[in-house]
mmCIF file of C-alpha atoms in Angstrom:
data_model
loop_
_atom_site.group_PDB
_atom_site.id
_atom_site.type_symbol
_atom_site.label_atom_id
_atom_site.label_comp_id
_atom_site.label_asym_id
_atom_site.label_seq_id
_atom_site.Cartn_x
_atom_site.Cartn_y
_atom_site.Cartn_z
ATOM 1 C CA MET A 618 176.716 82.341 88.431
ATOM 2 C CA PRO A 619 178.360 80.981 91.642
ATOM 3 C CA SER A 620 182.012 81.874 92.078
ATOM 4 C CA ARG A 621 184.717 79.208 91.683
ATOM 5 C CA SER A 622 185.426 79.194 95.440
ATOM 6 C CA LEU A 623 181.731 78.719 96.239
ATOM 7 C CA ARG A 624 181.463 75.831 93.790
ATOM 8 C CA ARG A 625 184.443 74.178 95.483
ATOM 9 C CA ALA A 626 182.832 74.682 98.920
ATOM 10 C CA LEU A 627 179.396 73.295 98.002
ATOM 11 C CA PRO A 628 180.347 69.597 98.348
ATOM 12 C CA LEU A 629 181.786 70.319 101.803
ATOM 13 C CA LEU A 630 178.610 72.151 102.827
ATOM 14 C CA GLU A 631 176.472 69.270 101.614
ATOM 15 C CA LEU A 632 178.630 66.798 103.538
ATOM 16 C CA ALA A 633 178.367 68.925 106.691
ATOM 17 C CA ALA A 634 174.577 69.053 106.340
ATOM 18 C CA LEU A 635 174.398 65.261 105.936
ATOM 19 C CA VAL A 636 176.637 64.694 108.970
ATOM 20 C CA ALA A 637 174.533 67.111 111.065
ATOM 21 C CA ALA A 638 171.318 65.360 110.029
ATOM 22 C CA ALA A 639 172.812 61.962 110.854
ATOM 23 C CA LEU A 640 173.979 63.156 114.276
ATOM 24 C CA LEU A 641 170.538 64.613 115.058
ATOM 25 C CA ALA A 642 168.859 61.359 114.008
ATOM 26 C CA LEU A 643 171.299 59.364 116.164
ATOM 27 C CA LEU A 644 170.663 61.663 119.135
ATOM 28 C CA PHE A 645 166.909 61.224 118.689
ATOM 29 C CA GLN A 646 167.232 57.434 118.602
ATOM 30 C CA LEU A 647 169.488 57.411 121.672
ATOM 31 C CA THR A 648 167.101 59.556 123.730
ATOM 32 C CA LEU A 649 163.872 57.934 122.511
ATOM 33 C CA PRO A 650 163.916 54.955 124.937
ATOM 34 C CA SER A 651 163.900 57.343 127.892
ATOM 35 C CA ARG A 652 160.735 58.953 126.523
ATOM 36 C CA LEU A 653 158.850 55.676 126.057
ATOM 37 C CA PRO A 654 157.160 53.845 128.941
ATOM 38 C CA SER A 655 158.205 50.316 129.765
ATOM 39 C CA GLU A 656 155.793 47.453 130.341
ATOM 40 C CA ASP A 657 156.278 47.959 134.072
ATOM 41 C CA ASP A 658 155.275 51.614 133.702
ATOM 42 C CA HIS A 659 152.125 50.626 131.835
ATOM 43 C CA ARG A 660 151.298 47.908 134.366
ATOM 44 C CA ALA A 661 151.750 50.314 137.267
ATOM 45 C CA ALA A 662 149.415 52.855 135.646
ATOM 46 C CA ALA A 663 146.873 50.113 134.965
ATOM 47 C CA ALA A 664 147.060 48.990 138.609
ATOM 48 C CA ALA A 665 146.374 52.559 139.747
ATOM 49 C CA LEU A 666 143.356 52.697 137.457
ATOM 50 C CA SER A 667 142.095 49.344 138.759
ATOM 51 C CA ARG A 668 142.205 50.693 142.305
ATOM 52 C CA ALA A 669 140.623 54.094 141.681
ATOM 53 C CA ALA A 670 138.360 53.882 138.605
ATOM 54 C CA ARG A 671 134.609 53.688 139.008
ATOM 55 C CA PRO A 672 131.822 52.563 136.676
ATOM 56 C CA GLY A 673 131.206 55.275 134.110
ATOM 57 C CA ASP A 674 134.835 56.443 133.984
ATOM 58 C CA VAL A 675 136.832 56.644 130.761
ATOM 59 C CA VAL A 676 140.545 56.823 129.922
ATOM 60 C CA LEU A 677 141.647 59.432 127.366
ATOM 61 C CA LEU A 678 144.992 58.841 125.635
ATOM 62 C CA TRP A 679 147.208 61.863 125.076
ATOM 63 C CA PRO A 680 148.643 62.051 122.477
ATOM 64 C CA TRP A 681 145.787 60.211 120.844
ATOM 65 C CA TRP A 682 148.056 57.871 118.886
ATOM 66 C CA THR A 683 149.689 56.233 121.952
ATOM 67 C CA GLU A 684 147.698 53.085 121.270
ATOM 68 C CA ARG A 685 149.965 50.647 123.123
ATOM 69 C CA ALA A 686 148.368 51.721 126.403
ATOM 70 C CA ARG A 687 145.163 49.932 125.378
ATOM 71 C CA LEU A 688 146.885 46.565 125.877
ATOM 72 C CA PHE A 689 147.233 47.220 129.604
ATOM 73 C CA ALA A 690 143.906 48.905 130.423
ATOM 74 C CA PRO A 691 141.801 47.206 133.126
ATOM 75 C CA PRO A 692 138.945 45.105 131.701
ATOM 76 C CA GLY A 693 135.700 47.008 131.320
ATOM 77 C CA LEU A 694 137.295 50.456 131.439
ATOM 78 C CA PRO A 695 136.797 52.194 128.068
ATOM 79 C CA VAL A 696 139.840 53.807 126.434
ATOM 80 C CA VAL A 697 139.459 56.676 123.952
ATOM 81 C CA GLY A 698 142.084 57.892 121.512
ATOM 82 C CA TYR A 699 141.562 59.038 117.930
ATOM 83 C CA LEU A 700 142.193 62.092 115.792
ATOM 84 C CA GLY A 701 140.249 64.913 117.468
ATOM 85 C CA SER A 702 139.543 63.073 120.740
ATOM 86 C CA ASP A 703 141.161 65.851 122.810
ATOM 87 C CA ALA A 704 138.104 68.018 122.095
ATOM 88 C CA ASP A 705 135.486 65.264 122.457
ATOM 89 C CA ASP A 706 132.864 66.094 125.094
ATOM 90 C CA LEU A 707 132.883 62.463 126.330
ATOM 91 C CA ASP A 708 129.596 63.492 127.889
ATOM 92 C CA ALA A 709 128.577 59.926 128.745
ATOM 93 C CA HIS A 710 131.340 59.864 131.393
ATOM 94 C CA PRO A 711 131.390 61.845 134.676
ATOM 95 C CA ARG A 712 135.146 61.319 135.170
ATOM 96 C CA ILE A 713 138.013 61.222 132.700
ATOM 97 C CA TRP A 714 141.457 59.767 133.379
ATOM 98 C CA VAL A 715 144.022 61.404 131.105
ATOM 99 C CA LEU A 716 146.862 58.965 130.434
ATOM 100 C CA GLY A 717 149.565 61.165 128.974
ATOM 101 C CA GLN A 718 153.054 60.891 127.522
ATOM 102 C CA PRO A 719 154.158 64.544 127.576
ATOM 103 C CA GLU A 720 157.799 63.785 126.655
ATOM 104 C CA LEU A 721 156.932 62.381 123.250
ATOM 105 C CA PRO A 722 157.719 64.443 120.154
ATOM 106 C CA ARG A 723 154.747 66.520 118.951
ATOM 107 C CA SER A 724 152.864 66.155 122.254
ATOM 108 C CA ASP A 725 151.702 69.766 122.347
ATOM 109 C CA ALA A 726 150.532 70.362 125.929
ATOM 110 C CA ARG A 727 149.163 73.827 125.221
ATOM 111 C CA ALA A 728 147.032 72.643 122.296
ATOM 112 C CA PHE A 729 145.775 69.701 124.348
ATOM 113 C CA GLU A 730 144.784 71.937 127.278
ATOM 114 C CA GLN A 731 142.991 74.399 125.015
ATOM 115 C CA ALA A 732 140.881 71.589 123.574
ATOM 116 C CA PHE A 733 140.402 69.465 126.687
ATOM 117 C CA LEU A 734 140.240 71.724 129.757
ATOM 118 C CA PRO A 735 137.105 73.854 129.189
ATOM 119 C CA GLY A 736 134.476 72.400 131.519
ATOM 120 C CA ARG A 737 136.944 70.031 133.221
ATOM 121 C CA THR A 738 138.573 70.230 136.660
ATOM 122 C CA ALA A 739 141.526 68.165 137.880
ATOM 123 C CA LEU A 740 140.532 66.086 140.911
ATOM 124 C CA ALA A 741 144.084 65.243 142.025
ATOM 125 C CA PRO A 742 147.685 65.934 141.003
ATOM 126 C CA ALA A 743 149.099 63.813 138.217
ATOM 127 C CA GLU A 744 150.675 60.499 139.180
ATOM 128 C CA HIS A 745 153.882 59.552 137.372
ATOM 129 C CA PHE A 746 154.823 56.090 136.143
ATOM 130 C CA GLY A 747 158.095 56.579 134.316
ATOM 131 C CA PRO A 748 157.259 58.901 131.406
ATOM 132 C CA LEU A 749 153.510 58.228 131.841
ATOM 133 C CA THR A 750 151.248 60.659 133.681
ATOM 134 C CA LEU A 751 147.784 59.809 134.976
ATOM 135 C CA THR A 752 145.386 62.576 136.027
ATOM 136 C CA PRO A 753 141.678 62.301 136.976
ATOM 137 C CA TYR A 754 139.294 65.062 135.860
ATOM 138 C CA ALA A 755 135.690 65.858 136.682
ATOM 139 C CA ASN A 756 133.851 66.164 133.401
ATOM 140 C CA GLY A 757 131.607 69.217 133.566
ATOM 141 C CA ARG A 758 130.304 68.337 130.111
ATOM 142 C CA TYR A 759 128.801 65.095 131.453
ATOM 143 C CA ARG A 760 125.114 64.495 130.775
ATOM 144 C CA ALA A 761 123.425 61.514 132.363
ATOM 145 C CA ARG A 762 121.483 59.271 129.980
ATOM 146 C CA ARG A 763 117.773 58.840 130.714
ATOM 147 C CA PHE A 764 117.299 56.809 127.536
ATOM 148 C CA ASP A 765 119.519 55.267 124.871
ATOM 149 C CA ALA A 766 118.028 53.703 121.760
ATOM 150 C CA THR A 767 120.863 51.181 121.433
ATOM 151 C CA ALA A 768 119.991 49.716 124.840
ATOM 152 C CA ALA A 769 116.257 49.631 124.068
ATOM 153 C CA LEU A 770 116.546 48.141 120.592
ATOM 154 C CA ALA A 771 115.200 44.689 121.449
ATOM 155 C CA SER A 772 111.829 46.151 122.487
ATOM 156 C CA ALA A 773 111.527 48.512 119.504
ATOM 157 C CA ARG A 774 109.047 48.106 116.663
ATOM 158 C CA VAL A 775 110.921 48.243 113.364
ATOM 159 C CA TYR A 776 109.336 48.278 109.921
ATOM 160 C CA LEU A 777 109.645 49.420 106.343
ATOM 161 C CA GLU A 778 107.032 52.043 105.549
ATOM 162 C CA GLY A 779 105.894 52.658 101.987
ATOM 163 C CA PRO A 780 104.709 56.015 100.585
ATOM 164 C CA ASP A 781 101.107 54.844 101.072
ATOM 165 C CA GLY A 782 101.692 54.178 104.783
ATOM 166 C CA ALA A 783 101.781 50.393 104.447
ATOM 167 C CA ARG A 784 104.141 48.759 106.919
ATOM 168 C CA LEU A 785 106.268 45.639 106.516
ATOM 169 C CA PRO A 786 107.578 44.457 109.941
ATOM 170 C CA CYS A 787 111.274 43.702 110.490
ATOM 171 C CA PRO A 788 111.372 41.037 113.232
ATOM 172 C CA PHE A 789 114.072 40.917 115.908
ATOM 173 C CA ASP A 790 116.278 37.817 115.807
ATOM 174 C CA GLY A 791 118.148 38.422 119.054
ATOM 175 C CA ALA A 792 120.836 40.588 117.442
ATOM 176 C CA ALA A 793 119.066 42.823 114.921
ATOM 177 C CA HIS A 794 115.711 43.707 113.404
ATOM 178 C CA ARG A 795 116.042 42.271 109.888
ATOM 179 C CA CYS A 796 113.813 43.379 107.038
ATOM 180 C CA ALA A 797 112.865 41.410 103.973
ATOM 181 C CA GLY A 798 115.235 41.930 101.070
ATOM 182 C CA ALA A 799 118.897 42.928 101.161
ATOM 183 C CA PRO A 800 121.024 42.128 104.265
ATOM 184 C CA HIS A 801 121.787 45.817 104.803
ATOM 185 C CA LEU A 802 118.099 46.480 105.530
ATOM 186 C CA ARG A 803 118.344 45.997 109.263
ATOM 187 C CA VAL A 804 118.444 47.942 112.511
ATOM 188 C CA ALA A 805 121.215 46.803 114.851
ATOM 189 C CA ALA A 806 123.197 48.305 117.725
ATOM 190 C CA GLU A 807 126.795 48.273 116.451
ATOM 191 C CA TRP A 808 130.136 50.049 116.808
ATOM 192 C CA HIS A 809 131.092 52.092 113.766
ATOM 193 C CA GLU A 810 133.522 54.840 112.843
ATOM 194 C CA VAL A 811 132.238 58.231 111.731
ATOM 195 C CA ALA A 812 134.994 60.680 110.720
ATOM 196 C CA TYR A 813 137.590 58.787 112.831
ATOM 197 C CA GLN A 814 135.288 58.715 115.871
ATOM 198 C CA PRO A 815 134.063 55.327 117.160
ATOM 199 C CA ARG A 816 130.363 55.470 117.978
ATOM 200 C CA HIS A 817 127.917 52.925 119.385
ATOM 201 C CA CYS A 818 124.822 53.567 117.312
ATOM 202 C CA LEU A 819 121.970 52.099 115.320
ATOM 203 C CA TRP A 820 122.862 50.870 111.846
ATOM 204 C CA MET A 821 119.970 52.100 109.678
ATOM 205 C CA HIS A 822 120.308 51.933 105.899
ATOM 206 C CA PRO A 823 117.491 53.695 103.985
ATOM 207 C CA PRO A 824 115.590 51.386 101.623
ATOM 208 C CA GLY A 825 115.597 53.864 98.729
ATOM 209 C CA GLY A 826 112.848 55.636 96.856
ATOM 210 C CA ALA A 827 109.988 57.075 98.918
ATOM 211 C CA ALA A 828 110.088 54.241 101.473
ATOM 212 C CA ARG A 829 111.396 54.728 105.004
ATOM 213 C CA LEU A 830 113.051 52.466 107.569
ATOM 214 C CA VAL A 831 111.468 53.239 110.951
ATOM 215 C CA ALA A 832 112.305 52.250 114.533
ATOM 216 C CA GLU A 833 109.618 53.059 117.137
ATOM 217 C CA PHE A 834 110.317 53.148 120.875
ATOM 218 C CA ASP A 835 107.312 53.133 123.194
ATOM 219 C CA PRO A 836 107.291 54.463 125.762
ATOM 220 C CA VAL A 837 110.458 56.421 126.436
ATOM 221 C CA PRO A 838 111.093 58.161 129.765
ATOM 222 C CA ALA A 839 110.712 61.895 130.211
ATOM 223 C CA ALA A 840 113.983 63.800 129.821
ATOM 224 C CA PRO A 841 114.850 67.512 129.598
ATOM 225 C CA ALA A 842 116.192 66.981 126.079
ATOM 226 C CA TYR A 843 116.382 64.333 123.414
ATOM 227 C CA ARG A 844 119.403 64.240 121.118
ATOM 228 C CA LEU A 845 119.278 62.917 117.569
ATOM 229 C CA GLY A 846 122.599 62.239 115.869
ATOM 230 C CA ALA A 847 123.378 60.759 112.474
ATOM 231 C CA GLY A 848 126.348 60.379 110.158
ATOM 232 C CA ILE A 849 127.578 58.250 107.280
ATOM 233 C CA ILE A 850 129.986 55.482 108.284
ATOM 234 C CA TRP A 851 133.633 55.217 107.179
ATOM 235 C CA GLU A 852 134.671 56.327 103.704
ATOM 236 C CA GLN A 853 131.092 56.054 102.409
ATOM 237 C CA ALA A 854 130.546 59.640 103.585
ATOM 238 C CA ARG A 855 132.931 60.947 100.920
ATOM 239 C CA LYS A 856 131.114 59.393 97.991
ATOM 240 C CA VAL A 857 129.372 61.788 95.617
ATOM 241 C CA ASP A 858 127.411 60.230 92.758
ATOM 242 C CA PRO A 859 124.271 62.198 91.808
ATOM 243 C CA GLU A 860 122.867 59.280 89.837
ATOM 244 C CA ARG A 861 123.013 56.839 92.760
ATOM 245 C CA ILE A 862 123.278 58.959 95.912
ATOM 246 C CA SER A 863 120.959 61.678 97.201
ATOM 247 C CA ASP A 864 120.459 63.469 100.510
ATOM 248 C CA THR A 865 119.616 61.172 103.413
ATOM 249 C CA GLU A 866 116.865 62.413 105.715
ATOM 250 C CA VAL A 867 116.823 61.318 109.369
ATOM 251 C CA THR A 868 113.743 62.335 111.336
ATOM 252 C CA LEU A 869 112.488 62.088 114.902
ATOM 253 C CA SER A 870 108.772 62.193 115.677
ATOM 254 C CA SER A 871 106.337 61.512 118.486
ATOM 255 C CA GLY A 872 103.127 60.064 117.116
ATOM 256 C CA ALA A 873 102.192 62.292 114.196
ATOM 257 C CA ALA A 874 104.179 65.252 115.545
ATOM 258 C CA PRO A 875 107.597 65.856 113.919
ATOM 259 C CA LEU A 876 110.291 66.894 116.400
ATOM 260 C CA LEU A 877 113.661 66.989 114.619
ATOM 261 C CA SER A 878 115.201 66.334 111.234
ATOM 262 C CA LEU A 879 118.758 65.978 109.962
ATOM 263 C CA THR A 880 119.977 66.031 106.366
ATOM 264 C CA LEU A 881 123.104 64.117 105.354
ATOM 265 C CA PRO A 882 124.157 65.294 101.876
ATOM 266 C CA PRO A 883 126.622 63.274 99.791
ATOM 267 C CA GLY A 884 130.201 64.158 100.691
ATOM 268 C CA ARG A 885 129.336 65.410 104.177
ATOM 269 C CA GLU A 886 131.535 63.788 106.839
ATOM 270 C CA GLY A 887 131.038 63.648 110.588
ATOM 271 C CA GLN A 888 128.117 63.115 112.945
ATOM 272 C CA GLN A 889 125.347 65.713 112.662
ATOM 273 C CA VAL A 890 123.579 66.390 115.984
ATOM 274 C CA ARG A 891 120.487 68.262 117.103
ATOM 275 C CA GLU A 892 118.530 68.362 120.346
ATOM 276 C CA VAL A 893 114.922 69.073 121.177
ATOM 277 C CA ALA A 894 113.549 70.071 124.576
ATOM 278 C CA LEU A 895 110.515 68.058 125.606
ATOM 279 C CA PRO A 896 108.091 69.371 128.239
ATOM 280 C CA PRO A 897 107.707 67.348 131.443
ATOM 281 C CA GLY A 898 105.094 64.657 131.243
ATOM 282 C CA PRO A 899 104.465 60.933 131.155
ATOM 283 C CA PRO A 900 106.532 58.597 128.998
ATOM 284 C CA ARG A 901 105.791 59.014 125.302
ATOM 285 C CA PRO A 902 106.477 57.161 122.041
ATOM 286 C CA LEU A 903 109.334 58.267 119.803
ATOM 287 C CA ALA A 904 110.170 57.095 116.295
ATOM 288 C CA VAL A 905 113.332 57.602 114.249
ATOM 289 C CA ALA A 906 113.232 57.096 110.490
ATOM 290 C CA VAL A 907 115.715 57.209 107.594
ATOM 291 C CA ARG A 908 114.962 57.852 103.942
ATOM 292 C CA ALA A 909 116.954 58.540 100.781
ATOM 293 C CA GLU A 910 115.612 58.623 97.235
ATOM 294 C CA ARG A 911 118.898 57.235 95.874
ATOM 295 C CA ALA A 912 120.436 55.177 98.638
ATOM 296 C CA MET A 913 123.635 53.548 97.383
ATOM 297 C CA ALA A 914 126.015 52.876 100.310
ATOM 298 C CA ARG A 915 124.133 55.131 102.724
ATOM 299 C CA TRP A 916 125.534 53.395 105.796
ATOM 300 C CA VAL A 917 123.863 55.537 108.449
ATOM 301 C CA CYS A 918 124.899 55.579 112.115
ATOM 302 C CA VAL A 919 121.930 56.861 114.162
ATOM 303 C CA GLU A 920 121.938 57.875 117.837
ATOM 304 C CA LEU A 921 118.888 58.710 119.947
ATOM 305 C CA GLN A 922 119.375 59.614 123.590
ATOM 306 C CA GLY A 923 117.409 61.246 126.374
ATOM 307 C CA LEU A 924 119.751 63.532 128.315
ATOM 308 C CA ALA A 925 119.887 65.248 131.670
ATOM 309 C CA PRO A 926 121.348 68.796 131.840
ATOM 310 C CA ALA A 927 125.143 69.163 131.722
ATOM 311 C CA ALA A 928 126.799 68.404 135.062
ATOM 312 C CA GLY A 929 128.857 71.594 135.184
ATOM 313 C CA GLY A 930 130.460 70.605 138.471
ATOM 314 C CA SER A 931 132.614 68.109 140.303
ATOM 315 C CA ALA A 932 132.296 64.364 139.945
ATOM 316 C CA ARG A 933 134.154 63.374 143.092
#
């Protein structure tokens, strides 16, 4: 049981705690403007990017939630910032410009460096634009694309394939290969989010049952490796309903020869990725197919790319 003197002191202690919290909040609000970049700061950073950026470059926001910087980015220069983007390989880009705001609360420089720096080398000291910093990095994780299915979609052969091998063509209308039946039975190159990560991929929804949706590319160029990636889009990945949802199978084959397969079980989030090494040789056909016995809301994002080896060096 608290003593009488302690009971008398408790209201004063509570008042002192409230006053201290209010003073700390006021101090934070007073110092916050000095930590935030002005429009002039953003415009100066954007001008520096316009002068120095090259095709293939990308801007990485740090912290990832500093979205206002997107409003000032030069046209045509991609900007990346989402939960987990610090660790993204960004392997389609030989150079990365890190646009940072290190003075912001919860901008943990050590955690960022641990995730971002492996395989990267700073090409120049950071430039400062008010509280903004801008630093170019060579991306040693870069892998040049020899083939990308999204770019080759118009020339693909797309069809629904039944269990007996019968094929129903899905003609291209200038934007997508559309199959007979439901509107979601199409193959289109679209931007979608998979576990917070924006990806430019092929929308491929399995038709259900034993049928498959197939996209054939013929021929594709020789490459040291081909990468197959697949994931369920948005919140659909979290759905688990055994009566209406089953595993989704994504396969890669060349002619009759299977090369890779991925399984997307209900409730599994994120993009699943595998690579296969192909021996040198002439261009060859490749086909990617999706199938799910029970296919409710299986919004599949499929990537197929032919890749060069990792750069591992400077991108000056």
